[in-house]
Short mmCIF file of C-alpha atoms in Angstrom, two decimals:
data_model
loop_
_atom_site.label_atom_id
_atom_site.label_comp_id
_atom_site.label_asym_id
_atom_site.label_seq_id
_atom_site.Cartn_x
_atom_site.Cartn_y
_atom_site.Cartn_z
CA UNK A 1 -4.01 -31.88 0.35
CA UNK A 2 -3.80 -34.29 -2.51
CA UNK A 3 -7.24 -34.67 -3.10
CA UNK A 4 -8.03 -31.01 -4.09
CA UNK A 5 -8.30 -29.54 -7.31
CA UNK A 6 -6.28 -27.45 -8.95
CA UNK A 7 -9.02 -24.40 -8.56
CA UNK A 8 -9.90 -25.74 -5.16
CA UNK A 9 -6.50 -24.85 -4.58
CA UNK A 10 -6.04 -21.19 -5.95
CA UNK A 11 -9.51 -20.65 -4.26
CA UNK A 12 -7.98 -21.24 -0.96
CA UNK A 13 -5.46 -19.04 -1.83
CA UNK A 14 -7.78 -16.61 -2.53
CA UNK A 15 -9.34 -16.98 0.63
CA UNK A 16 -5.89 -16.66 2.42
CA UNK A 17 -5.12 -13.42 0.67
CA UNK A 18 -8.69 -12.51 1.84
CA UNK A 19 -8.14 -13.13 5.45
CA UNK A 20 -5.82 -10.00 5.38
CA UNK A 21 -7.19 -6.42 6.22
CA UNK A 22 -6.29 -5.68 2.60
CA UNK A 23 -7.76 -8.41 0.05
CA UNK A 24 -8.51 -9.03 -3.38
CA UNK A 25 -11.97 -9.61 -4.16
CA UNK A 26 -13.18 -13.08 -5.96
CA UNK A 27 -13.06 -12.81 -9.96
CA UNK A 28 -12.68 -14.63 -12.81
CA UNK A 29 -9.49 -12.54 -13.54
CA UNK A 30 -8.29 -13.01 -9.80
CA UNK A 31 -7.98 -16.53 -10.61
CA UNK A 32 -6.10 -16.38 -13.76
CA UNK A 33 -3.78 -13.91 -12.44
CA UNK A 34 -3.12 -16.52 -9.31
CA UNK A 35 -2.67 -18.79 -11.77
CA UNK A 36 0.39 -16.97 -13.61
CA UNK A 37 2.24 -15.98 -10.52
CA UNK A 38 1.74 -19.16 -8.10
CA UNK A 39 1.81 -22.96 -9.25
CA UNK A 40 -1.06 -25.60 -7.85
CA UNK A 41 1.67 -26.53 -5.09
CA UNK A 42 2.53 -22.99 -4.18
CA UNK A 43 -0.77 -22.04 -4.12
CA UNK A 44 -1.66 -24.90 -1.96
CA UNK A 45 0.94 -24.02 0.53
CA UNK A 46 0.79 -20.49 0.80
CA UNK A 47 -2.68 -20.72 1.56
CA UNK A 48 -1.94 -21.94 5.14
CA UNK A 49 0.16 -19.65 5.88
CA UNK A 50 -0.37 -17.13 8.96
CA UNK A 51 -0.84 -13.27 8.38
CA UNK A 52 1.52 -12.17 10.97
CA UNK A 53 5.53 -13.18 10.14
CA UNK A 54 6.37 -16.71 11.20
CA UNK A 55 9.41 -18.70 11.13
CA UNK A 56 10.19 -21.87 8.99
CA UNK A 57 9.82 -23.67 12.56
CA UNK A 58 6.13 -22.90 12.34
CA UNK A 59 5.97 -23.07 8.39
CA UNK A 60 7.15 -26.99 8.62
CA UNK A 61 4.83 -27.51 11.60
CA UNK A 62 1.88 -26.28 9.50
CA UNK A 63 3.42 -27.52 6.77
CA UNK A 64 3.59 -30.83 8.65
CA UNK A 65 7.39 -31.44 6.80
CA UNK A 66 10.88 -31.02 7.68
CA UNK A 67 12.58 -27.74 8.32
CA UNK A 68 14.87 -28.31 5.68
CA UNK A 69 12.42 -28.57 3.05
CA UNK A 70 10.07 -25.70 4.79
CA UNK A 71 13.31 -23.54 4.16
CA UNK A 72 13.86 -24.79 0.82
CA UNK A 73 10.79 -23.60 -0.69
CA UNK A 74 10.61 -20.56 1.68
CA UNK A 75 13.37 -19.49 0.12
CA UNK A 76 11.55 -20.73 -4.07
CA UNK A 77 8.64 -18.25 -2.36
CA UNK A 78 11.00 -15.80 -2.06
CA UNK A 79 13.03 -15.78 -5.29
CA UNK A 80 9.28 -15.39 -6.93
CA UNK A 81 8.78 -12.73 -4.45
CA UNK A 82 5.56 -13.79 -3.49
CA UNK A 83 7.35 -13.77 0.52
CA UNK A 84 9.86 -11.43 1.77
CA UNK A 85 11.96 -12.04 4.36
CA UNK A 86 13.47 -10.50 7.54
CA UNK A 87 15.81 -10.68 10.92
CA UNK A 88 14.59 -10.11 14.16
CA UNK A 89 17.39 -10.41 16.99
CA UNK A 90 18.96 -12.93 14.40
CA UNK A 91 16.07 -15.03 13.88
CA UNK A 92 15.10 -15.23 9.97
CA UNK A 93 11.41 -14.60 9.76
CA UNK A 94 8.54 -14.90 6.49
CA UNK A 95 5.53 -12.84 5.72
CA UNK A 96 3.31 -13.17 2.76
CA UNK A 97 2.92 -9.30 1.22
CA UNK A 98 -0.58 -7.95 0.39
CA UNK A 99 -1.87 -7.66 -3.06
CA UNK A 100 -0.74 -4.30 -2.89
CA UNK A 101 1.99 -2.35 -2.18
CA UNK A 102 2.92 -6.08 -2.22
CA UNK A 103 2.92 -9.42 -4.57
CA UNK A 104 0.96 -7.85 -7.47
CA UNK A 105 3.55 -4.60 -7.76
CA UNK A 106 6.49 -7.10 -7.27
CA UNK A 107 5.75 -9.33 -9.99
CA UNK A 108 6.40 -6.39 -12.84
CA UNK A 109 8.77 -4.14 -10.48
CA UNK A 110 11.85 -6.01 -13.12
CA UNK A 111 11.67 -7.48 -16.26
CA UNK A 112 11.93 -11.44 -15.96
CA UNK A 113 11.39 -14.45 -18.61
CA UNK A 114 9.65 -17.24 -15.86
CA UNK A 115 6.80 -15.55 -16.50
CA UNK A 116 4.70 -13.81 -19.56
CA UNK A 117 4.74 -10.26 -18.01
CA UNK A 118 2.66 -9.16 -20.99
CA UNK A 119 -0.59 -11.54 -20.37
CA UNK A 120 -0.02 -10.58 -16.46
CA UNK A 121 -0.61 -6.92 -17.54
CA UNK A 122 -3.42 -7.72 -19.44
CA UNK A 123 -4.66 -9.23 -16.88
CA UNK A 124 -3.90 -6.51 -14.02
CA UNK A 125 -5.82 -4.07 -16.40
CA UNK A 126 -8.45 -5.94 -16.66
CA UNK A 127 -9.02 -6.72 -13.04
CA UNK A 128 -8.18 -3.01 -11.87
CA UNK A 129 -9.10 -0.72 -14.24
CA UNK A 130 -11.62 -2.45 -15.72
CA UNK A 131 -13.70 -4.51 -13.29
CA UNK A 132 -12.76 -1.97 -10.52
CA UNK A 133 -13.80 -3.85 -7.69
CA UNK A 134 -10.33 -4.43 -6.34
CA UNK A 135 -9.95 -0.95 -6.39
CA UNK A 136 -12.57 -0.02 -4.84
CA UNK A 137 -11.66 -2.01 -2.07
CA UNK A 138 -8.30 -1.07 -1.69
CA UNK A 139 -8.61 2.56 -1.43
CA UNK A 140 -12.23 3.42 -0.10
CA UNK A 141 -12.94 0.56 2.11
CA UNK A 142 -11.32 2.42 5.19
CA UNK A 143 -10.88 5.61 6.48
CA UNK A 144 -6.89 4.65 7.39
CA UNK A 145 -5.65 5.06 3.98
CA UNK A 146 -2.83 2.48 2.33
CA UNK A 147 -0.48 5.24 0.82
CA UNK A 148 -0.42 9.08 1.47
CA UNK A 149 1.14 11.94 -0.59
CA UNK A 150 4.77 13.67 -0.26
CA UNK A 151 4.39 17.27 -0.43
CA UNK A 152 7.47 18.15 -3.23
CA UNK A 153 10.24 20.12 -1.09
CA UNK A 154 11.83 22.02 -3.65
CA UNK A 155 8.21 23.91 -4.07
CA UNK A 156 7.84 24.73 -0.46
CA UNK A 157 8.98 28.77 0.06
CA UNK A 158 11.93 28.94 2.76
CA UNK A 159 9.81 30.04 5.58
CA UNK A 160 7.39 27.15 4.92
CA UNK A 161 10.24 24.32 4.79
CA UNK A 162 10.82 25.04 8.95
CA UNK A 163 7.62 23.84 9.89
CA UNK A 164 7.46 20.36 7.44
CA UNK A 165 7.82 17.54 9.92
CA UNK A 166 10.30 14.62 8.96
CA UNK A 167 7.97 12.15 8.55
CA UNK A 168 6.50 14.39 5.58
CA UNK A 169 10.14 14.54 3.47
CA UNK A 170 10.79 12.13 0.97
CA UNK A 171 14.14 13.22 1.79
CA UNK A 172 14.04 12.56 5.07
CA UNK A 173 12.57 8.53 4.50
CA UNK A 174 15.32 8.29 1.61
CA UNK A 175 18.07 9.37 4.83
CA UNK A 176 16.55 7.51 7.57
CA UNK A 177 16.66 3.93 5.42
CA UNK A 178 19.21 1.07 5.91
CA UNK A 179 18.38 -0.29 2.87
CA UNK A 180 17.04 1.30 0.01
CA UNK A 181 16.13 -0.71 -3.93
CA UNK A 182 15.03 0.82 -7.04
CA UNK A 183 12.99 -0.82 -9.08
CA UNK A 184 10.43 -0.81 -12.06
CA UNK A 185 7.81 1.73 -11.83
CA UNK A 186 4.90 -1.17 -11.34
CA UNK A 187 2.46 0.79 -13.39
CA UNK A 188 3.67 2.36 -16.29
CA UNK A 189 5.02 -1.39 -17.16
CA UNK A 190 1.81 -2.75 -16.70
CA UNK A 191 -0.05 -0.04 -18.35
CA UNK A 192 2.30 -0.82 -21.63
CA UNK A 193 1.65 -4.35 -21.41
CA UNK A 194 -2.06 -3.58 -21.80
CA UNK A 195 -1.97 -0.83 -24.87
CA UNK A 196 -2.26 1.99 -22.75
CA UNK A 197 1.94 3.66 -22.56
CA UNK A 198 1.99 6.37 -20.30
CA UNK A 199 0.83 9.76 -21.90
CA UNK A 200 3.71 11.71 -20.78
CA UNK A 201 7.14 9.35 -21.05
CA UNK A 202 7.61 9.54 -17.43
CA UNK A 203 10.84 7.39 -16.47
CA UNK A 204 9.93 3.81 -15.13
CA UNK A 205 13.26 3.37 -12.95
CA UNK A 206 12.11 5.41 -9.77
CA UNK A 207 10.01 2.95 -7.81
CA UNK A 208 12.04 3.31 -4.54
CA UNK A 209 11.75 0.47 -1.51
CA UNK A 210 12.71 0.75 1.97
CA UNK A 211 15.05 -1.52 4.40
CA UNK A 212 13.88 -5.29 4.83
CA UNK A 213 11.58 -5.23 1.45
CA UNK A 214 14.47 -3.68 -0.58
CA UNK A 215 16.95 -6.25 0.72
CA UNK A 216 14.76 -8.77 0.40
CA UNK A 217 13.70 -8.44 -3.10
CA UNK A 218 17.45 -7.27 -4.02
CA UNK A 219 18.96 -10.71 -2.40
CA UNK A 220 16.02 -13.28 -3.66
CA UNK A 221 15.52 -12.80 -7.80
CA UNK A 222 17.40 -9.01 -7.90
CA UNK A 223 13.86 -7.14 -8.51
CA UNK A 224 14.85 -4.47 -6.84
CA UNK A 225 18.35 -3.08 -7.01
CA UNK A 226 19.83 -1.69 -4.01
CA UNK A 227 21.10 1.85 -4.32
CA UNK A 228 22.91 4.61 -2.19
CA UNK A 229 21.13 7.63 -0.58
CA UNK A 230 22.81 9.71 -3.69
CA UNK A 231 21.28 7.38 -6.13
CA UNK A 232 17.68 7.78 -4.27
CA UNK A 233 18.06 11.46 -4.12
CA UNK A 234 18.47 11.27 -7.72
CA UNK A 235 15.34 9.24 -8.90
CA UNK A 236 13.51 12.43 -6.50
CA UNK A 237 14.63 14.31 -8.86
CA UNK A 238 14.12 13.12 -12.04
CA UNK A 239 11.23 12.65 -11.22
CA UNK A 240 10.26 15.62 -10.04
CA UNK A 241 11.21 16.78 -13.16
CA UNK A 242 8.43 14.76 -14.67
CA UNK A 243 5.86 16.23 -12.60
CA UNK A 244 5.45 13.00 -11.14
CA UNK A 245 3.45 12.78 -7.54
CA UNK A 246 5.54 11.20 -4.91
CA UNK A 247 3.04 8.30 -2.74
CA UNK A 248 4.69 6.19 -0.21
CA UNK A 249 3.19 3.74 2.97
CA UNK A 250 0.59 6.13 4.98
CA UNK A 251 2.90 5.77 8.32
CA UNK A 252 5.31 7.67 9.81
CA UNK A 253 7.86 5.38 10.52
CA UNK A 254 10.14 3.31 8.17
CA UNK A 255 7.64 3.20 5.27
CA UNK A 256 8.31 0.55 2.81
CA UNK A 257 8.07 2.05 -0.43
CA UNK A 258 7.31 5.33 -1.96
CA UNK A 259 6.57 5.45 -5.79
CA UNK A 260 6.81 8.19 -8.07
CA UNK A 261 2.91 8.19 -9.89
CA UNK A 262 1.71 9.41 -12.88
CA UNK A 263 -2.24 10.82 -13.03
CA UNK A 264 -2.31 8.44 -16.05
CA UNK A 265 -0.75 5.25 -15.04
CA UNK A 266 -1.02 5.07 -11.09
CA UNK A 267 -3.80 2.80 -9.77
CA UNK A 268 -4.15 5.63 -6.96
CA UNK A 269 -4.42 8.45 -9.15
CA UNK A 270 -6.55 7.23 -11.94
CA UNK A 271 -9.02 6.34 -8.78
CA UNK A 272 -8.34 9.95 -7.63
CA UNK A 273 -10.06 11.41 -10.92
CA UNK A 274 -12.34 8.71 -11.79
CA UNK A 275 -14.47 8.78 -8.12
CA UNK A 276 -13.70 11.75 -7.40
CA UNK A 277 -14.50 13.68 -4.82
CA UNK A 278 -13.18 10.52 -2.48
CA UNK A 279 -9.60 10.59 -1.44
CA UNK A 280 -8.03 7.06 -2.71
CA UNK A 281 -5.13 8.28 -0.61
CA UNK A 282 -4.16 10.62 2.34
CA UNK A 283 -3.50 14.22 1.25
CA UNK A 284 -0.53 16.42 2.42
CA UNK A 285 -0.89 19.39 4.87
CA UNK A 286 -0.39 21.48 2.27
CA UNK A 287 -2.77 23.00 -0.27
CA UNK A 288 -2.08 25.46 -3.11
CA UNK A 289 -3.25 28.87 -3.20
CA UNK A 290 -3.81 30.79 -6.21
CA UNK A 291 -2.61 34.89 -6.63
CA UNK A 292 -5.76 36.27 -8.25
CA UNK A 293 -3.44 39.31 -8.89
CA UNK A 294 -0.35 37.56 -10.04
CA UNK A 295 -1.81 34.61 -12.01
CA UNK A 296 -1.50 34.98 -16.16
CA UNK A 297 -3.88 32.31 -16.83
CA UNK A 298 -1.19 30.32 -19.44
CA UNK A 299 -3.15 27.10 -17.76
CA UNK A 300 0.32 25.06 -17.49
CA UNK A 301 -1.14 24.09 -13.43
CA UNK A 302 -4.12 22.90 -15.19
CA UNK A 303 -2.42 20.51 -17.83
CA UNK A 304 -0.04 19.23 -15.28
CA UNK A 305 -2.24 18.36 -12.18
CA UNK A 306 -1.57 15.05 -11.95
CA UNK A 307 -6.18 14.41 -10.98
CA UNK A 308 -7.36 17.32 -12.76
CA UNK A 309 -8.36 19.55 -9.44
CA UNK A 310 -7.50 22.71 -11.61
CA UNK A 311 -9.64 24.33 -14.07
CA UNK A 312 -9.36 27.81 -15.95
CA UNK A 313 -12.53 30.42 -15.19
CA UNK A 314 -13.02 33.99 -16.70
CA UNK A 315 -13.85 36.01 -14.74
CA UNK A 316 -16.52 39.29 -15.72
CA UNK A 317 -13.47 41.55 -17.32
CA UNK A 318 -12.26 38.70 -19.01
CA UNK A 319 -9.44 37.69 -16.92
CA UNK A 320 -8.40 33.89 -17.06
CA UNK A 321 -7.09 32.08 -13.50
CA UNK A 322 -6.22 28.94 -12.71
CA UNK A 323 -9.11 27.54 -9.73
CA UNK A 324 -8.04 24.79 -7.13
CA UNK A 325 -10.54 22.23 -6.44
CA UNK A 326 -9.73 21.95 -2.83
CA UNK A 327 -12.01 18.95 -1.57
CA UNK A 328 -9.94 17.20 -4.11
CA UNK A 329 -6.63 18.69 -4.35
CA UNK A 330 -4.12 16.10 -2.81
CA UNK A 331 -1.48 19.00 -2.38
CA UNK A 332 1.78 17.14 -3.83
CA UNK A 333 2.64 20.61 -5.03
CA UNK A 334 3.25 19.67 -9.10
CA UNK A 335 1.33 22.70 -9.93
CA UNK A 336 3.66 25.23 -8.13
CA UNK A 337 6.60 23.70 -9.67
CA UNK A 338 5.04 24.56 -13.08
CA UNK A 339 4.03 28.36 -12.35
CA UNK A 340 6.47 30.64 -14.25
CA UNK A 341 5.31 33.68 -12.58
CA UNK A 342 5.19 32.21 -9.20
CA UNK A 343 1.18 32.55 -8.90
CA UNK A 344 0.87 29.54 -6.94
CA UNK A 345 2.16 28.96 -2.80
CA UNK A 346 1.84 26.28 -0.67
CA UNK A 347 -0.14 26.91 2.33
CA UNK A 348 -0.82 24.94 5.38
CA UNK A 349 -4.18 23.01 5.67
CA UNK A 350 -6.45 24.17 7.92
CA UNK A 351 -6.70 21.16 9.37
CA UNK A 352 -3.34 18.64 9.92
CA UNK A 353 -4.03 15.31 8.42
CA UNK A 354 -3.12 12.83 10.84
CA UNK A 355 -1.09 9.47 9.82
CA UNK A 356 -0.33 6.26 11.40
CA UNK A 357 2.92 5.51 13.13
CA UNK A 358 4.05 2.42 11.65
CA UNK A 359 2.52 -0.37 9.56
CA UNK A 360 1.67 -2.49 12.73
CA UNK A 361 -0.46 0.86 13.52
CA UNK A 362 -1.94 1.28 10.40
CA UNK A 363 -2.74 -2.66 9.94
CA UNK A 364 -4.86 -2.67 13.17
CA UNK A 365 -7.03 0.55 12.54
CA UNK A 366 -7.63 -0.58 8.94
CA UNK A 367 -8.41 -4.00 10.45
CA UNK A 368 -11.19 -2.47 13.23
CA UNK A 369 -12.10 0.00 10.46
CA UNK A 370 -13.14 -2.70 8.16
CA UNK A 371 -14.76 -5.44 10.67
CA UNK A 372 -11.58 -7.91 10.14
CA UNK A 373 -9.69 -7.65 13.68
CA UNK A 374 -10.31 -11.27 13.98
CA UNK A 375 -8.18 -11.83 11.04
CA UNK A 376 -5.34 -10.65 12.70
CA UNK A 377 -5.56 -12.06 16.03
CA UNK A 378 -6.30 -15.56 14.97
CA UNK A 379 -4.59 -15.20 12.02
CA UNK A 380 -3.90 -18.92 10.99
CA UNK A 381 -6.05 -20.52 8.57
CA UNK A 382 -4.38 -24.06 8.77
CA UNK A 383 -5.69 -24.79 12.32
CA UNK A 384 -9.59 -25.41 12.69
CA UNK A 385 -9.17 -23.86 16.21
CA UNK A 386 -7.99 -20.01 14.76
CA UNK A 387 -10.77 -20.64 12.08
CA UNK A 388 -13.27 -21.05 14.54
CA UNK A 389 -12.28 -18.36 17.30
CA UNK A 390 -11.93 -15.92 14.14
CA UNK A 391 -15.39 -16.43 12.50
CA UNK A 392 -16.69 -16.54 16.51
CA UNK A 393 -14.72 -12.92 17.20
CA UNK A 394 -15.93 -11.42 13.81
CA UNK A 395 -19.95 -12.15 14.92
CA UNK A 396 -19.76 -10.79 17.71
CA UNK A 397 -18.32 -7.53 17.32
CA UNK A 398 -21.32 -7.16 14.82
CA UNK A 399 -23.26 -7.54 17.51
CA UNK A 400 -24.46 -4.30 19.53
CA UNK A 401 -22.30 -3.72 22.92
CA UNK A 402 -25.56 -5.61 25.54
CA UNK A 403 -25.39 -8.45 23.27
CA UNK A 404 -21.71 -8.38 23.28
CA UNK A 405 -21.39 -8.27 26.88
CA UNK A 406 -24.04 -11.06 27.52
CA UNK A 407 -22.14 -13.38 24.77
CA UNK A 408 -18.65 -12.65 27.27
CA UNK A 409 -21.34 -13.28 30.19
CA UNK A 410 -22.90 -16.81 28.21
CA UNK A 411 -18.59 -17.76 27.14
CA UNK A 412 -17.37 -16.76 30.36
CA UNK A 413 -14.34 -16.08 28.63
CA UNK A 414 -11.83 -13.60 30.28
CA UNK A 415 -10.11 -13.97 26.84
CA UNK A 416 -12.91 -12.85 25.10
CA UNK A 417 -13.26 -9.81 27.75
CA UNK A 418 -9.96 -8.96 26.39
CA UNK A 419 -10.29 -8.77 23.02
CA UNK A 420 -13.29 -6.81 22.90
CA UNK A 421 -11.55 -4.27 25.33
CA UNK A 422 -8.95 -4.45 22.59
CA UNK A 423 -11.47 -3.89 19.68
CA UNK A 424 -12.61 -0.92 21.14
CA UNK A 425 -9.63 0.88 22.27
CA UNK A 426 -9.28 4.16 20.07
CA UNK A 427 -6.62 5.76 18.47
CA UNK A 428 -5.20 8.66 20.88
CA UNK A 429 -5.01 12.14 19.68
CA UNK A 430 -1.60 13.44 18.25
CA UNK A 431 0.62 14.82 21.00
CA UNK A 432 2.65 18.13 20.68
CA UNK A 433 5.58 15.67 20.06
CA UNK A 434 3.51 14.14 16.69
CA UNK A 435 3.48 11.17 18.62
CA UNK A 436 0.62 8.87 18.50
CA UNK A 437 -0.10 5.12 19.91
CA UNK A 438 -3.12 2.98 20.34
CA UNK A 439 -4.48 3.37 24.04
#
C-alpha cells in the first residue's frame, strides 16, 4: 500500500465507509473531516476492513501482519473510537461503526486534546447542515428509519400506560441494559463549536449508550462513562425537564443508544422542520389530541414543540387553540408535558408503527431498501473476489425478475439462486406477540 497517496488513501476510506447500508457521501468536507479523525496509516487500514465484525485473526490475514501487531493497533482504533469492540462466547470481536449513530457522534461525545474538537465542529456543520447531502441520505434514503422516537411516560394518562409495549419505554431499555455510558450530548457540542449554542441551555451530559458500545467506549479512551440504572433514570429526567425529545436505535431489541435531542441542535430534528412533511425518523404510536373546550390558547405547546407541528388559529368568535400538524407530529409528547390546564392527551395512532427487531434486522431491510444487499453479503473490500461477486450481485438485482432468472440460468449458480431468494424474502407481518422476523 506504499505507493498510494495520502488522498488515495482517505478516498478508499471513503469508499469503505460507503460500502455500508449507511454512508457518507463524497465531499470536499468529507475529506477534511477524515483527515482530522484518521491518520494516512489508519485510513489505509481501516479501509480493508469487512462490514460485518471480524476477529484480529482475520484483521492480520487481511492485514497480511502478525496477530500481535493486528491487536495492537485494533486496540489504537479503539482508544480513537473509530472501532468498538465485543465478546461473543469469549471470542473478542471488531466492527467499524457507521458515520452515524457511530464514529462521527463518538468523536465529540467527551472533550479530548488529540484532536481540535473546534475545527471538527466546524467542519460537521458544514458538511451536515450546510451541504445537506449527508443528511439527506441518512434519514430519507430508506423507508427503515435509523432512530425512532420515545413517547415521554410521565405524559401518558394511567389508563394509557397499560397498553405501551416495552420496547417503547425508555425506561424499560435503561432496565433491560448490562451496560449503560453517559456521554456528551454529540450535538449541542458540535453546534457550539460552530457559533450556533443551543437556543434553550439544554444539559449536554444525557447522551445515554447501551451494553457492548458503552463498555467499549468506557474501557478504550473513557468517552463514555458507565453509569447505574439510577444514574440513567436520572439524565430521563432532567431531561425531560428540558423538553428534550428522547430518539434511540429504531429496533426493538438492545438498542445502542438513545439521545436526548433538541429541535435546535439535533441533526434529526432540524431535518424534521427543515423538509418537512418527511419523517427523518420513526414516530411513536402516540399522537396528541387537542380539547377544543379545555384549551386557553397561552401557546406554551406551540413554543415548545421541539419541529414546530403546532400553530395557534382563531377561530370565528375569537377563540385561540393550539392545532397539531399530524402528518408531522412525531408524538414524543413534549407538548402535553407543557399544558397547564391539561388540554392536551395522548392518543393511540390509528395505525401502529411497526419497528425492526434488532440492528441485524434493521441493517438488512435498510440494505434491500436501498439496492446495497451485496454490501453486506460480500462485505470485504480487501479481496478482489468479494469485490467482484458484490458489484456482480448489485447488477443484477437491478435487473427485472426474467432477466434475473436467465442470468442464474447463463451462471448456473445455485449460490446465486440463493441469494436472490434471499433478496426477495419480505419482512413478515407483526404477530399478536409483537414479534417479527425475516421469512
Amino acid at each position: 500500500m506504499g505507493h498510494l497517496t495520502a488522498r488515495d488513501a482517505y478516498l478508499n476510506l471513503s469508499d469503505r465507509i460507503n460500502w455500508f447500508t449507511q454512508g457518507a457521501p463524497e465531499s470536499e468536507t468529507l475529506y477534511k473531516i477524515l483527515q482530522v479523525l484518521y491518520s494516512e496509516k489508519e485510513a489505509k487500514w481501516v479501509a480493508l476492513l469487512p462490514v460485518r465484525p471480524f476477529t484480529v485473526k482475520k484483521a492480520a490475514k487481511i492485514w497480511e501482519t502478525t496477530e500481535l501487531k493486528a491487536e495492537r493497533l485494533l486496540n489504537h482504533l479503539c482508544e480513537k473510537a473509530l472501532l468498538v469492540d465485543s465478546y461473543h462466547n469469549g471470542i473478542r470481536k471488531f466492527v467499524m461503526p457507521p458515520p452515524m449513530a457511530g464514529f462521527i457522534e463518538f468523536a465529540l461525545m467527551r472533550t479530548r486534546g488529540d484532536i481540535d474538537q473546534k475545527y471538527l465542529g466546524e467542519l460537521y456543520y458544514q458538511y451536515m447542515n450546510v451541504e445537506e447531502d449527508f443528511i439527506k441520505d441518512l434519514f430519507f434514503a430508506t423507508e427503515t428509519k435509523l432512530g425512532r422516537v420515545y413517547v415521554q411516560e410521565p405524559v401518558l394518562m394511567t389508563d394509557k400506560t397499560n397498553h405501551i409495549l416495552d420496547y417503547e419505554r425508555a425506561s424499560h431499555i435503561v432496565e433491560e441494559a448490562d451496560y449503560i455510558g453517559l456521554g456528551l450530548c454529540y450535538c449541542r457540542h458540535k453546534m457550539s463549536h460552530a457559533g450556533h449554542p443551543c437556543e434553550i441551555n439544554a444539559p449536554w451530559d444525557v447522551c445515554l449508550t447501551f451494553d457492548n458500545v458503552a463498555r467499549s467506549l468506557a474501557e478504550h479512551g473513557d468517552y463514555t462513562r458507565l453509569i447505574s440504572k439510577e444514574e440513567a433514570m436520572d439524565a430521563l429526567e432532567r431531561s425531560y425537564e428540558s423538553n428534550l425529545v428522547q430518539i434511540g436505535e429504531n429496533v426493538r431489541e438492545h438498542p445502542a443508544f438513545i439521545c436526548n435531542c433538541c429541535g435546535c441542535c439535533c441533526e434529526a430534528l432540524q431535518a424534521a422542520r427543515k423538509f418537512s412533511p418527511m419523517q427523518p425518523v420513526a414516530t411513536t404510536n402516540y399522537i396528541p389530541h387537542i380539547s377544543g373546550e379545555t384549551c386557553v390558547g397561552c401557546g406554551k405547546c406551540e413554543k415548545v414543540c421541539p419541529i414546530l407541528a403546532i400553530s395557534m388559529e382563531t377561530n370565528e368568535h375569537g377563540k385561540r387553540k393550539a392545532v397539531v400538524d399530524e402528518e408531522i407530529c412525531l408524538g414524543c409528547g413534549v407538548c402535553a408535558r407543557n399544558c397547564s390546564v391539561k388540554a392536551i392527551k395522548l392518543e393511540k395512532r390509528p395505525k401502529q408503527i411497526i419497528t425492526p427487531v434488532n440492528s441485524t434486522h434493521r441493517f438488512v431491510l435498510q440494505a434491500i431498501e436501498k439496492g446495497t444487499l451485496q454490501n453486506l453479503i460480500f462485505d470485504n473490500q480487501a479481496f478482489a473476489s468479494h469485490r467482484a461477486m458484490a458489484a456482480l450481485f448489485g447488477t443484477i438485482l437491478k435487473l427485472s425478475p426474467l432477466k434475473q432468472a436467465m442470468a442464474s440460468k447463463q451462471l448456473k449458480s445455485i449460490y446465486l439462486d440463493r441469494l436472490l431468494s434471499l433478496y426477495k424474502r419480505k419482512p413478515v407481518e407483526e404477530s399478536p406477540k409483537g414479534s417479527k422476523s425475516l421469512s
